[in-house]
Amino acid sequence: MEPGLLAASLAMALLLMAFGALATLGGALLLRLLSGIRIMTAISQAAAATFFILLMPAGVCRLIARIRGWDPDPDPTERN
């Protein structure tokens, strides 16, 4: 297995979940605009907190992957 691949995969999973939190924020905004339901404050605070809580470990995992030797853009002409 390529070094750092597990940490890179975990970073991707955390990023996907973080942007899912932003999608929740977009859904709350859409509900407010279309239906007049006023849930924006609680949802926006929770989504923003979730986004940043997930974004920080994603960056740490990516850093660990880079330290362990994972290359996000390998050169296809390079031979081992």
GROMACS .gro file of C-alpha atoms in nm, residues 23-59:
model
   37
   23ALA     CA    1  -2.506   2.178   0.220
   24THR     CA    2  -2.718   2.160   0.537
   25LEU     CA    3  -2.669   2.533   0.574
   26GLY     CA    4  -2.783   2.582   0.214
   27GLY     CA    5  -3.091   2.369   0.278
   28ALA     CA    6  -3.183   2.576   0.583
   29LEU     CA    7  -3.146   2.895   0.381
   30LEU     CA    8  -3.366   2.751   0.107
   31LEU     CA    9  -3.634   2.656   0.363
   32ARG     CA   10  -3.629   3.009   0.500
   33LEU     CA   11  -3.658   3.168   0.157
   34LEU     CA   12  -3.928   2.938   0.021
   35SER     CA   13  -4.141   2.861   0.325
   36GLY     CA   14  -4.062   3.132   0.574
   37ILE     CA   15  -3.953   2.873   0.832
   38ARG     CA   16  -3.719   3.049   1.074
   39ILE     CA   17  -3.467   2.780   1.165
   40MET     CA   18  -3.174   2.963   1.015
   41THR     CA   19  -2.995   3.074   1.332
   42ALA     CA   20  -2.967   2.735   1.501
   43ILE     CA   21  -2.893   2.549   1.180
   44SER     CA   22  -2.633   2.800   1.061
   45GLN     CA   23  -2.444   2.792   1.389
   46ALA     CA   24  -2.448   2.413   1.402
   47ALA     CA   25  -2.346   2.376   1.037
   48ALA     CA   26  -2.064   2.628   1.067
   49ALA     CA   27  -1.932   2.461   1.382
   50THR     CA   28  -1.954   2.117   1.220
   51PHE     CA   29  -1.778   2.245   0.908
   52PHE     CA   30  -1.482   2.383   1.099
   53ILE     CA   31  -1.465   2.088   1.339
   54LEU     CA   32  -1.439   1.852   1.040
   55LEU     CA   33  -1.214   2.078   0.833
   56MET     CA   34  -0.936   2.098   1.092
   57PRO     CA   35  -0.873   1.721   1.121
   58ALA     CA   36  -0.897   1.694   0.741
   59GLY     CA   37  -0.605   1.934   0.710
   0.00000   0.00000   0.00000
